[in-house]
Short mmCIF file of C-alpha atoms and ligand atoms in Angstrom, two decimals:
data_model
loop_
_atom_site.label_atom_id
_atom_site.label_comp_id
_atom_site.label_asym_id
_atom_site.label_seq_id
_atom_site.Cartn_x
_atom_site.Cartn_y
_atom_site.Cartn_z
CA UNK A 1 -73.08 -69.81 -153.64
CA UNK A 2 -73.25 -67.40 -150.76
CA UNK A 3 -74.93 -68.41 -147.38
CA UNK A 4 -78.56 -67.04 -147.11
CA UNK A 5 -81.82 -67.39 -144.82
CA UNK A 6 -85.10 -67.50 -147.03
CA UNK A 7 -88.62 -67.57 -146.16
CA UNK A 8 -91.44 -65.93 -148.40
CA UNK A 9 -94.52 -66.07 -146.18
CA UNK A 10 -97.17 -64.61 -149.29
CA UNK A 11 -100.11 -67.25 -150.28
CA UNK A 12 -99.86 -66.67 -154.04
CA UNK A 13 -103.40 -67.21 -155.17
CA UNK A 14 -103.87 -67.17 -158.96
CA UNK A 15 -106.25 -67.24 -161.79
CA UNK A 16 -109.39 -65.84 -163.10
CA UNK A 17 -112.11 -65.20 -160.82
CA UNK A 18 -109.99 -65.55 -157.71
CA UNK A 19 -110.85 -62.05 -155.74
CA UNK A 20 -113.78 -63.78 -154.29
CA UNK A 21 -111.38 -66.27 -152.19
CA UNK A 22 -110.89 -62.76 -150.49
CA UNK A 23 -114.15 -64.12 -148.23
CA UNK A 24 -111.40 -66.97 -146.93
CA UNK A 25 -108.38 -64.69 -146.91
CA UNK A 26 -109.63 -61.80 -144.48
CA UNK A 27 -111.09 -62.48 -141.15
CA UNK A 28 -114.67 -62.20 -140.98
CA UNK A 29 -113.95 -59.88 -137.68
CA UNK A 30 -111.13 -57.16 -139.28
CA UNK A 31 -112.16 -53.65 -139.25
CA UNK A 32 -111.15 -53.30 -143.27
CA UNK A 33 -109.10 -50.24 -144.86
CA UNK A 34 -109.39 -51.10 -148.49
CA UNK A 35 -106.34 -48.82 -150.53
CA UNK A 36 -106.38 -48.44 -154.42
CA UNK A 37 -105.09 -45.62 -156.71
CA UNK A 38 -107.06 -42.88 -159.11
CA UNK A 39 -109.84 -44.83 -160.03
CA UNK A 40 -108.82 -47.87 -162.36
CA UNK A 41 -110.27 -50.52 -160.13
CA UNK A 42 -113.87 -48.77 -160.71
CA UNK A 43 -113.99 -48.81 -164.06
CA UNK A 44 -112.71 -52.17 -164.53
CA UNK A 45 -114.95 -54.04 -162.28
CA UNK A 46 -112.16 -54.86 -159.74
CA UNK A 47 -113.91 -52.54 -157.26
CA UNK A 48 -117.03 -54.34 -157.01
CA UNK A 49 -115.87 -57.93 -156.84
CA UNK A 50 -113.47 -57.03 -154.06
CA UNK A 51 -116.91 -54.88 -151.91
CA UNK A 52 -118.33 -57.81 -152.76
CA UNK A 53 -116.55 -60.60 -151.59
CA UNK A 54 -115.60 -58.29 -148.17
CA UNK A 55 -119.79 -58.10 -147.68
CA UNK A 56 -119.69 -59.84 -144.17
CA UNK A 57 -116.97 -57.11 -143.04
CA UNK A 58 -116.71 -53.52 -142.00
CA UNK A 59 -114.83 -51.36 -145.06
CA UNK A 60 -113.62 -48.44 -145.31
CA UNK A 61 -111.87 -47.06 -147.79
CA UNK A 62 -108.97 -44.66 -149.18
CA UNK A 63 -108.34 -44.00 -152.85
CA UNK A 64 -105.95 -42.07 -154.64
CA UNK A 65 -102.80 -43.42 -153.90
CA UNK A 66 -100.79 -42.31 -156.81
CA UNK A 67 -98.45 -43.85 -159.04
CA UNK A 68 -94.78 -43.25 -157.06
CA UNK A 69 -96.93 -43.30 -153.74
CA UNK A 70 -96.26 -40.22 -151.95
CA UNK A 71 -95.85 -39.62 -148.20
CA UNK A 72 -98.01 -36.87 -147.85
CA UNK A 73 -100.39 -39.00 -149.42
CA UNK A 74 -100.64 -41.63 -146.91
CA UNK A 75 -100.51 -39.63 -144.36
CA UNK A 76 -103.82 -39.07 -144.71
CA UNK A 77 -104.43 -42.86 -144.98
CA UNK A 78 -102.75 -43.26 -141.59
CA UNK A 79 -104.97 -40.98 -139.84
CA UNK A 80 -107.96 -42.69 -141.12
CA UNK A 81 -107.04 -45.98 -140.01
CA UNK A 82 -105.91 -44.66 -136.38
CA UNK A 83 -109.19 -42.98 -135.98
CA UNK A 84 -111.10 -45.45 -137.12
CA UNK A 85 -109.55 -48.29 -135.30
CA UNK A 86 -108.73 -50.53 -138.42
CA UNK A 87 -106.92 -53.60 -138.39
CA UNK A 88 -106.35 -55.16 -141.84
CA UNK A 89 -105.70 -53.39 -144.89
CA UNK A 90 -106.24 -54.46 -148.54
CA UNK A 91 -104.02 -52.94 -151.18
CA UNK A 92 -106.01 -53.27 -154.73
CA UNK A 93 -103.70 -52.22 -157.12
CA UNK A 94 -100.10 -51.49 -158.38
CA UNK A 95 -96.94 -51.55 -156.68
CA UNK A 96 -97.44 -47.76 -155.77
CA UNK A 97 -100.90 -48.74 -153.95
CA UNK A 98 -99.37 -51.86 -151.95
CA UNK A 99 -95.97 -49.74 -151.27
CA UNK A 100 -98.27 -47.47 -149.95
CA UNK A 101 -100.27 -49.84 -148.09
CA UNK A 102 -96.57 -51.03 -146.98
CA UNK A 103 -95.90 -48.08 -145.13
CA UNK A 104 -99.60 -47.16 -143.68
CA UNK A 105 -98.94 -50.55 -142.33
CA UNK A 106 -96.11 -49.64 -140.59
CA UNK A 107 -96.87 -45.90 -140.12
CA UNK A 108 -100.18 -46.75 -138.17
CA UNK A 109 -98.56 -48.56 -135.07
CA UNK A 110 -95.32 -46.36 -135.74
CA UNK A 111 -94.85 -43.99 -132.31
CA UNK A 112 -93.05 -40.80 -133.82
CA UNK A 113 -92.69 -39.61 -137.28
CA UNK A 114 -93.39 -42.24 -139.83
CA UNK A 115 -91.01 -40.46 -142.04
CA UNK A 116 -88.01 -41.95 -140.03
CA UNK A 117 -88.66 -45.03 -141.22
CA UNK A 118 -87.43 -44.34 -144.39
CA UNK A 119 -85.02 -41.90 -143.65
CA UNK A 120 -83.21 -42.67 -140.70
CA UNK A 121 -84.62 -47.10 -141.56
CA UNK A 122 -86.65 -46.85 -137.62
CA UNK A 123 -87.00 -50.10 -136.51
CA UNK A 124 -90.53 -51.35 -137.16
CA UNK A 125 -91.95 -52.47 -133.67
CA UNK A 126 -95.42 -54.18 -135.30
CA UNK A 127 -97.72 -53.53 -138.80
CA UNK A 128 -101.41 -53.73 -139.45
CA UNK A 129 -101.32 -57.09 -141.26
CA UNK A 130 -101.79 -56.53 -145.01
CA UNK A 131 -103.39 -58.49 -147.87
CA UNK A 132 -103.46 -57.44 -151.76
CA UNK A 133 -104.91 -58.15 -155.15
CA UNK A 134 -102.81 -56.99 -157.72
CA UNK A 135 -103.65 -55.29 -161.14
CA UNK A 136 -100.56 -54.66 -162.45
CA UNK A 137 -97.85 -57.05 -162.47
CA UNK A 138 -94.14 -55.55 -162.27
CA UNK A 139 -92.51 -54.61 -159.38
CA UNK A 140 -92.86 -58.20 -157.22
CA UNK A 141 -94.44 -56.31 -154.40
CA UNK A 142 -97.00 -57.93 -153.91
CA UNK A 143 -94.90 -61.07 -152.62
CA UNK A 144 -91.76 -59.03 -151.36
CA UNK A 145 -90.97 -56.93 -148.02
CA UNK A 146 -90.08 -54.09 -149.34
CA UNK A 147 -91.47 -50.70 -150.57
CA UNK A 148 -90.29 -47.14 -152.31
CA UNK A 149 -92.08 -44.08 -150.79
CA UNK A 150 -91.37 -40.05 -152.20
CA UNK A 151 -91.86 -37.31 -150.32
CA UNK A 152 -92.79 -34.71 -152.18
CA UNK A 153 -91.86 -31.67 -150.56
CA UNK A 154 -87.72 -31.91 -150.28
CA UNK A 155 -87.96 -34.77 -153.85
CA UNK A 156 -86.43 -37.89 -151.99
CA UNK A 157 -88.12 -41.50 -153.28
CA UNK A 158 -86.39 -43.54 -150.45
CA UNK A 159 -86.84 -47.28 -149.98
CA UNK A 160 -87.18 -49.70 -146.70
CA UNK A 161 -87.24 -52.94 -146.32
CA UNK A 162 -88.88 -54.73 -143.14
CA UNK A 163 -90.89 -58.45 -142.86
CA UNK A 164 -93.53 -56.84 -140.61
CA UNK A 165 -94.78 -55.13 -143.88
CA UNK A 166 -95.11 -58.38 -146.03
CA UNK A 167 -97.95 -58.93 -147.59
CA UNK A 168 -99.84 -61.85 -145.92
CA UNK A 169 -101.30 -63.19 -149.30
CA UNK A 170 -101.50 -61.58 -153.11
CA UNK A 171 -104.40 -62.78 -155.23
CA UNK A 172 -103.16 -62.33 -159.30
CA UNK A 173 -105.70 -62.72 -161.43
CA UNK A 174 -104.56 -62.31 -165.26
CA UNK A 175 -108.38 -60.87 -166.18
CA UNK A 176 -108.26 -57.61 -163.98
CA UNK A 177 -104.62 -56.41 -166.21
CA UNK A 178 -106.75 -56.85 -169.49
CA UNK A 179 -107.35 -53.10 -168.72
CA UNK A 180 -104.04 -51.89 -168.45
CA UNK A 181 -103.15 -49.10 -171.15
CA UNK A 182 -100.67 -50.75 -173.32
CA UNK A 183 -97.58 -48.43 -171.59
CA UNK A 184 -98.13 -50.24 -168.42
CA UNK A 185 -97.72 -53.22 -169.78
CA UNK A 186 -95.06 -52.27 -171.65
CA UNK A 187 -93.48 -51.00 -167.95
CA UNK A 188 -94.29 -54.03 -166.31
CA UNK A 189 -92.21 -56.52 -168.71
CA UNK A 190 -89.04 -54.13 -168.42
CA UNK A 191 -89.59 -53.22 -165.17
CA UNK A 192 -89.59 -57.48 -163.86
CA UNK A 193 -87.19 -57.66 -166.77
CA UNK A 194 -84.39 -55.47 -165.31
CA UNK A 195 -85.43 -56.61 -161.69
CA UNK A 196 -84.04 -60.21 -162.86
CA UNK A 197 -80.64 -58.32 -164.45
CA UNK A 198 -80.44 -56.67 -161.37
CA UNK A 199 -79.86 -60.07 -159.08
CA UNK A 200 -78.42 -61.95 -161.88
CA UNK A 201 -75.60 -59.77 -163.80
CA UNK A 202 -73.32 -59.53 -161.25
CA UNK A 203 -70.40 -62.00 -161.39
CA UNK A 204 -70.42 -65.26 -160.78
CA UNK A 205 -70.57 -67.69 -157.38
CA UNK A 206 -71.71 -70.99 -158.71
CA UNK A 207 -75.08 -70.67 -157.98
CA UNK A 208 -76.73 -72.80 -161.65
CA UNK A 209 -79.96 -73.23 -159.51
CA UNK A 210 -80.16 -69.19 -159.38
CA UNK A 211 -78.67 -68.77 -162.28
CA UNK A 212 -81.26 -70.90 -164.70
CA UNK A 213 -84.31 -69.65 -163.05
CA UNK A 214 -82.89 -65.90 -163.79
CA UNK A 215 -82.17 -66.92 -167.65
CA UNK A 216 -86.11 -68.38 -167.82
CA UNK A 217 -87.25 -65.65 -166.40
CA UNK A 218 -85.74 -63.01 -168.66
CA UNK A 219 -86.78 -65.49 -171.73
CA UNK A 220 -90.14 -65.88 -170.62
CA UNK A 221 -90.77 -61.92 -170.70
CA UNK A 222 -88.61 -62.01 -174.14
CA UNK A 223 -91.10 -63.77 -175.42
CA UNK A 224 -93.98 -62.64 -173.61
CA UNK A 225 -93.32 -59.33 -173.22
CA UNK A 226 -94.29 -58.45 -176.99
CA UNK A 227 -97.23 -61.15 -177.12
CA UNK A 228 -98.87 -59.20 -174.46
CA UNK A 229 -98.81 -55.68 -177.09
CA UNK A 230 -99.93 -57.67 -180.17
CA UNK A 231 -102.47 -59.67 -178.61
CA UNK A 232 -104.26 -57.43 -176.02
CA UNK A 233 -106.99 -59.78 -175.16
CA UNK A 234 -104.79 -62.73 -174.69
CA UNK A 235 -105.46 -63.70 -170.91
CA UNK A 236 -102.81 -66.92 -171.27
CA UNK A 237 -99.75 -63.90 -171.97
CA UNK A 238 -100.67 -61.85 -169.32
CA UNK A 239 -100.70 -65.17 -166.98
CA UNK A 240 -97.41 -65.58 -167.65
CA UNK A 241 -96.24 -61.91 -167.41
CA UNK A 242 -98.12 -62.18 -164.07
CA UNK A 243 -96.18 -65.16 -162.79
CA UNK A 244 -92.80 -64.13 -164.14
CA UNK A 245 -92.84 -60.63 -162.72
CA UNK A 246 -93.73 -62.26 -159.43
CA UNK A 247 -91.02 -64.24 -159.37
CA UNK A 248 -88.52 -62.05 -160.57
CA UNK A 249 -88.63 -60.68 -157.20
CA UNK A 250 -90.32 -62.49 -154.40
CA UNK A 251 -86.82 -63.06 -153.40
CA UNK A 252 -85.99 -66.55 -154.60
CA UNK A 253 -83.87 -65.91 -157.71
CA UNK A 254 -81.78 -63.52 -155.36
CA UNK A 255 -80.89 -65.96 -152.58
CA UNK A 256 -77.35 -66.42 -152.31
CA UNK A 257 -76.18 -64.89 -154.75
CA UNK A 258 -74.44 -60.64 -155.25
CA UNK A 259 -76.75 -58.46 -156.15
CA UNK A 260 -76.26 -54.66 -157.89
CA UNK A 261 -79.49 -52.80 -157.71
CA UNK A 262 -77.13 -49.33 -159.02
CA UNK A 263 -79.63 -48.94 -161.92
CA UNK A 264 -82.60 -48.87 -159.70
CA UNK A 265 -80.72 -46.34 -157.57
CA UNK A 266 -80.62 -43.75 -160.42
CA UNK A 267 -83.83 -44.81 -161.96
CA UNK A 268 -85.44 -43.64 -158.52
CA UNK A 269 -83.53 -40.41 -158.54
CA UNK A 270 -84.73 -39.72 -162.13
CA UNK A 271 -88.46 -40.61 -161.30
CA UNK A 272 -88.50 -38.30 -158.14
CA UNK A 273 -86.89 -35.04 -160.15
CA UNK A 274 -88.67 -35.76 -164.11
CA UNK A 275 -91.35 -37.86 -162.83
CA UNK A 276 -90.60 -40.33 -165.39
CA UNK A 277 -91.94 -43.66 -164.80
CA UNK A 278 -90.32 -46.25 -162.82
CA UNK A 279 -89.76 -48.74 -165.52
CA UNK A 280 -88.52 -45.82 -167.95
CA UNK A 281 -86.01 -44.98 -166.32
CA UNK A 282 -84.29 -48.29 -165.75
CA UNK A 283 -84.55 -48.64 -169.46
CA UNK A 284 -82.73 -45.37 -169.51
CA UNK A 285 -80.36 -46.16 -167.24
CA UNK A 286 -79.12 -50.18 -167.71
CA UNK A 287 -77.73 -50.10 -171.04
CA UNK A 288 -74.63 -47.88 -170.31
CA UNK A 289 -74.89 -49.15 -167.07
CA UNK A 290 -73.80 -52.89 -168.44
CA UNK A 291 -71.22 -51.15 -170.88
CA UNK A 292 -69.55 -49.04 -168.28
CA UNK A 293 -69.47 -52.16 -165.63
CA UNK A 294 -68.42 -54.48 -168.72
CA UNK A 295 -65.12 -55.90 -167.37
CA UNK A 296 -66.23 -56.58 -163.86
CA UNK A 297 -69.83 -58.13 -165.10
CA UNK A 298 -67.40 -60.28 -167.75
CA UNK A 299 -68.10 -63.61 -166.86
CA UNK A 300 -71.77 -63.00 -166.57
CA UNK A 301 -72.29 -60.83 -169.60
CA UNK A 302 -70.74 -63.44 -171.89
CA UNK A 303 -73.24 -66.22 -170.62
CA UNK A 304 -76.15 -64.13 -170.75
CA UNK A 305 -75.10 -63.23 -174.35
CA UNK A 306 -74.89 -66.89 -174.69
CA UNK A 307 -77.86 -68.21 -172.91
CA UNK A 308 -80.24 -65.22 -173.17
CA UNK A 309 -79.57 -64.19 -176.37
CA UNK A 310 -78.23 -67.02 -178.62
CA UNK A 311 -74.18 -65.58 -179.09
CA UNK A 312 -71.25 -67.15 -179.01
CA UNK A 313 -69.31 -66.44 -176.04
CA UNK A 314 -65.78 -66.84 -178.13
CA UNK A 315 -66.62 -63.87 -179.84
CA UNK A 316 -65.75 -61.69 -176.23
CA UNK A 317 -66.32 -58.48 -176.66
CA UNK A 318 -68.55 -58.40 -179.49
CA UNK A 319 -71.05 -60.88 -177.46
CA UNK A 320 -71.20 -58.58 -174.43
CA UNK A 321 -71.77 -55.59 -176.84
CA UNK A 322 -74.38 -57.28 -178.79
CA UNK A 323 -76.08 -59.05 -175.90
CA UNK A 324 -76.52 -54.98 -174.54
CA UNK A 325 -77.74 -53.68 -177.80
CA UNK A 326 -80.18 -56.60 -177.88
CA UNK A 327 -81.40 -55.74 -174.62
CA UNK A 328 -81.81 -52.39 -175.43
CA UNK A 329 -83.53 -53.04 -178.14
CA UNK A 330 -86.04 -55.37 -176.45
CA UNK A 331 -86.63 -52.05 -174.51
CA UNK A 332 -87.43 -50.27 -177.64
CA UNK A 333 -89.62 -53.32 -179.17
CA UNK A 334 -91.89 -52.78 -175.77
CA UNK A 335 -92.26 -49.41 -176.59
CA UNK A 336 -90.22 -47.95 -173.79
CA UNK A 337 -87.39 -44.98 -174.38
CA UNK A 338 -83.91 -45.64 -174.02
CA UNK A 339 -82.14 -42.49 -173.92
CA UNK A 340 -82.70 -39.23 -172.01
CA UNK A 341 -82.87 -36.92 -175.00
CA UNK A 342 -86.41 -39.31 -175.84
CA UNK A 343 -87.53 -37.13 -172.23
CA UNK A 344 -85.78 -33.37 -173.32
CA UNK A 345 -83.56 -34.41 -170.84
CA UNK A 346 -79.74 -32.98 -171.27
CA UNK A 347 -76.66 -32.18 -169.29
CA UNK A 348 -78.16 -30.28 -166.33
CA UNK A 349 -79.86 -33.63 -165.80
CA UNK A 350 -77.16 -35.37 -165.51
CA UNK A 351 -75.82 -32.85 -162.70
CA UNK A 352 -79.35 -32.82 -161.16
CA UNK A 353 -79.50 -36.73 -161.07
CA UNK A 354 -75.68 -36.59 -159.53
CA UNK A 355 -76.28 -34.15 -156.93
CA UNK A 356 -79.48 -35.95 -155.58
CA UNK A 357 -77.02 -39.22 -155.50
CA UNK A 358 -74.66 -37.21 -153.38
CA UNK A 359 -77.53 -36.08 -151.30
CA UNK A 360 -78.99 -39.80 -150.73
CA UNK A 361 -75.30 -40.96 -149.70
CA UNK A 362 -75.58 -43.24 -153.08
CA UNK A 363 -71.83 -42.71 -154.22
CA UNK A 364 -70.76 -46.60 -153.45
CA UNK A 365 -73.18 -49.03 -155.82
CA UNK A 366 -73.14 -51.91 -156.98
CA UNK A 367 -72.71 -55.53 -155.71
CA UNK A 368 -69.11 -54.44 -155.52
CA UNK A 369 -69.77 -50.73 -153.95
CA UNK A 370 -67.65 -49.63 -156.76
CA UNK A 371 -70.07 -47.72 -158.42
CA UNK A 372 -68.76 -44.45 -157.53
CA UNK A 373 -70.82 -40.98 -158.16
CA UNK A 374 -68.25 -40.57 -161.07
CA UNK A 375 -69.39 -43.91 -162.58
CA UNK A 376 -72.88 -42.70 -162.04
CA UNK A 377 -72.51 -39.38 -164.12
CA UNK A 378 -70.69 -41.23 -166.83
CA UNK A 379 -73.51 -43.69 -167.18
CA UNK A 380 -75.64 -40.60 -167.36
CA UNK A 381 -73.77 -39.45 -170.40
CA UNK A 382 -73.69 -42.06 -171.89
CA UNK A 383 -77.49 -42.69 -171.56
CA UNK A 384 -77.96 -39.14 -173.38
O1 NZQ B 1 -104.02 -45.49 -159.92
P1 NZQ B 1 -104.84 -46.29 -160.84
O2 NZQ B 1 -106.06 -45.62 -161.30
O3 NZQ B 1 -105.11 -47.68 -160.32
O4 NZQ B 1 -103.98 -46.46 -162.20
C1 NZQ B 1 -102.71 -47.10 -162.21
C2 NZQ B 1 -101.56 -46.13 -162.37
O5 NZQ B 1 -101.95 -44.97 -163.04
C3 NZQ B 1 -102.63 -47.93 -163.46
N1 NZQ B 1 -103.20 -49.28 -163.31
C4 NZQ B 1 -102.84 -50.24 -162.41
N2 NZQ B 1 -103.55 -51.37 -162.63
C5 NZQ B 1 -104.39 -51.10 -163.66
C6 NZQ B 1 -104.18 -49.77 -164.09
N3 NZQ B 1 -104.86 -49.22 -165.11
C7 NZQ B 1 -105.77 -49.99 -165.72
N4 NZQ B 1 -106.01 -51.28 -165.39
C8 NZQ B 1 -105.34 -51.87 -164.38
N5 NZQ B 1 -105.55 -53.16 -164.08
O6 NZQ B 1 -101.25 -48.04 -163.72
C9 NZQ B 1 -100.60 -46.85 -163.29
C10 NZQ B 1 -99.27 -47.19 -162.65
O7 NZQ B 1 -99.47 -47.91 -161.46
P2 NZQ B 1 -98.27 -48.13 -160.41
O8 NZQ B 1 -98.80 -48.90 -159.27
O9 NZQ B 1 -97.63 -46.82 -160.13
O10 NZQ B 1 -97.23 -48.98 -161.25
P3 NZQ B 1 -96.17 -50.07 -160.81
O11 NZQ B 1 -96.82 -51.34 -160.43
O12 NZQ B 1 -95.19 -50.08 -161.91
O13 NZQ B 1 -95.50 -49.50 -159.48
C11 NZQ B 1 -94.46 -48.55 -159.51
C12 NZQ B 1 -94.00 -48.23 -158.10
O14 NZQ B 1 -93.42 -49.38 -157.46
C13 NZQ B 1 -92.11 -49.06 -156.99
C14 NZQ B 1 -91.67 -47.99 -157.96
O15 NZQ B 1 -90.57 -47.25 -157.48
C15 NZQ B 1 -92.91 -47.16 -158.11
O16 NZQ B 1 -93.07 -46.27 -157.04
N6 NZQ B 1 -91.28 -50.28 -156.91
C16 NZQ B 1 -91.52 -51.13 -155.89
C17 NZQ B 1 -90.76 -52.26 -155.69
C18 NZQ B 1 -91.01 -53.18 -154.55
N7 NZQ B 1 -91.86 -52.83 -153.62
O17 NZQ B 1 -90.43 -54.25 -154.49
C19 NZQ B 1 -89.62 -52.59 -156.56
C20 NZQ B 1 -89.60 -51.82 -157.83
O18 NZQ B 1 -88.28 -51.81 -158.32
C21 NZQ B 1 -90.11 -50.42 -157.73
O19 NZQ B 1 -89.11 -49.54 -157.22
ZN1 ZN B 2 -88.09 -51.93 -160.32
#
């Protein structure tokens, strides 16, 4: 395995009933600015138990942090927290409300244009220190260091990733996703689903510690993933999904070993031009993804078809095909699209997607950089 330096400083704190340990979590002192998104939290009681276990402090708030959290956005978060002199902020929500808190974090203290620390990666002198409770479980954000912001105006959804930003505890309570609409749950499972692919497909470094947490992750949300649409009320399923998507990136499965990340690269592009949602578009994108890459991601593909999926690894190529069409079509049982044309999406997409690539410098991918823009566009064909 590769060398690597790990450290994930996030007091997970789960189960039902556990947003009133917020009382312990924040000090009694902090000047609050309590972020959420269009209005979920309020109808699904989420709101209240958070005002009320954060009586003793002073709270303000700023809602409507939307989904793909936009710069222009929190902009308007950061100047309410400078003028107001706050000093801790509580993300309630998704990963687009504790991105967002990510980067009003960093923004606040930030001398210059905030922007740059996306575009040009500023370094990050301090952040506000940042708690969250999460409602949605899928993109690991609530335990990682990193966040994806857009800016609307010139369409670029960049990423950064900084320590200063990471969330000082996440409290997951299974009860508050009973209310998710049945397409976010469905985007949660292949969202953490593909997160795991991303970190584990690759090629191999003997790394069986990394390797067997990555397989039980992917068969926990196998089997999960569809429990959680048939039984909507069953709190035990969305435990699970909770936990799994956590740990499919808090870091841990991705320690020392090569990484790709080239689907999320062209997911993001196809969010920021179609506004398609995150998880989507990684559905769109993976499956020709894994066929293009097939001979470099050999070794890897044949024990996931083996290990993941029950095939025999003897049969070569027809494994690795069959272990993609299965994963596809684990896309498809969770309800999510697989192919462009699902979205009226056609050719000039593909050259739209391409020339935004070209424009974010994303023309090397992959955990070999051999992903080149070429690559891209064929795997954009190919997912028509
Ligand atoms: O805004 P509200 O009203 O809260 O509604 C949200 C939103 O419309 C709703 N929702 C959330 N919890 C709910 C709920 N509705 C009912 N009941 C609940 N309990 O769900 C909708 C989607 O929320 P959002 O936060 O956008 O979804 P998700 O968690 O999938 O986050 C997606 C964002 O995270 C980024 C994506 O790029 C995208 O911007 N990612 C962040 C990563 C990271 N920081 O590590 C990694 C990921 O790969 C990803 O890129
Ligand atoms: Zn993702």
């Amino acid at each position: 395995m590769l060398n690597f330096s790990y450290c994930n400083p996030t007091r997970i704190i789960f189960g039902q009933g556990q947003i009133a340990q917020l009382r312990q979590q924040v000090p009694q002192a902090a000047t609050v600015l309590m972020l959420y998104g269009g209005g979920s939290i309020k109808q699904n009681g989420v709101y209240d138990q958070v005002k009320a276990a954060l009586e003793g402090n002073r709270v303000l708030e700023f809602g409507g942090i939307e989904p793909n959290p936009s710069y222009e956005t929190l902009m308007g978060a950061v100047a309410l927290a400078r003028a107001e002199g706050v000093d801790y902020l509580l993300a309630v929500g998704g990963g687009s409300v504790i991105d967002g808190s990510k980067f009003v974090a960093a923004a606040v203290p930030f001398v210059g244009e905030p922007w740059d620390i996306l575009a040009k990666r500023a370094p990050i002198e301090s952040a506000l220190p940042l708690g969250c409770v999460l409602t949605l479980p899928a993109t690991g954000s609530e335990s990682n260091n990193g966040a994806v912001i857009t800016r609307k105006a010139t369409q670029d959804k960049l990423s950064f990733l900084n320590d200063k930003v990471q969330p000082l505890f996440a409290i997951l309570d299974p009860q508050v996703t009973l209310s998710l609409p049945p397409k976010q749950v469905s985007n949660g499972v292949v969202d953490a689903f593909v997160h795991v692919v991303e970190q584990y497909l690759t090629y191999p470094v003997n790394a069986p510690v990394q390797d067997r947490f990555a397989e039980g992750l992917l068969l926990t949300l196998i089997e999960e993933g569809p429990k959680a649409l048939a039984e909507p009320e069953n709190i035990e399923v969305r435990g699970n999904i909770m936990w799994a998507a956590n740990l499919a990136l808090n870091g841990l499965i991705g320690c020392g070993v090569p990484q790709d990340w080239a689907t999320h690269m062209l997911g993001h592009e196809l969010t920021v031009l179609y506004g398609i949602d995150h998880a989507r578009s990684l559905a769109l994108v993976l499956p020709a993804m894994l066929t293009l890459r097939k001979q470099g991601k050999r070794d890897k593909l044949l024990q996931y078809a083996q290990r993941v999926w029950g095939l025999d690894p003897a049969d070569g190529d027809i494994a690795i095909e069959t272990a993609i069409a299965k994963t596809k079509a684990f896309f498809q049982q969770m309800q999510v699209p697989v192919t462009l044309s699902d979205y009226q999406l056609g050719c000039e997409a593909v050259d739209a997607v391409c020339a935004q690539l070209e424009k974010h410098r994303m023309t090397k991918l992959g955990e070999k950089r051999d992903v080149t823009l070429e690559m891209s566009r064929q795997v954009l064909q190919m997912s028509l």
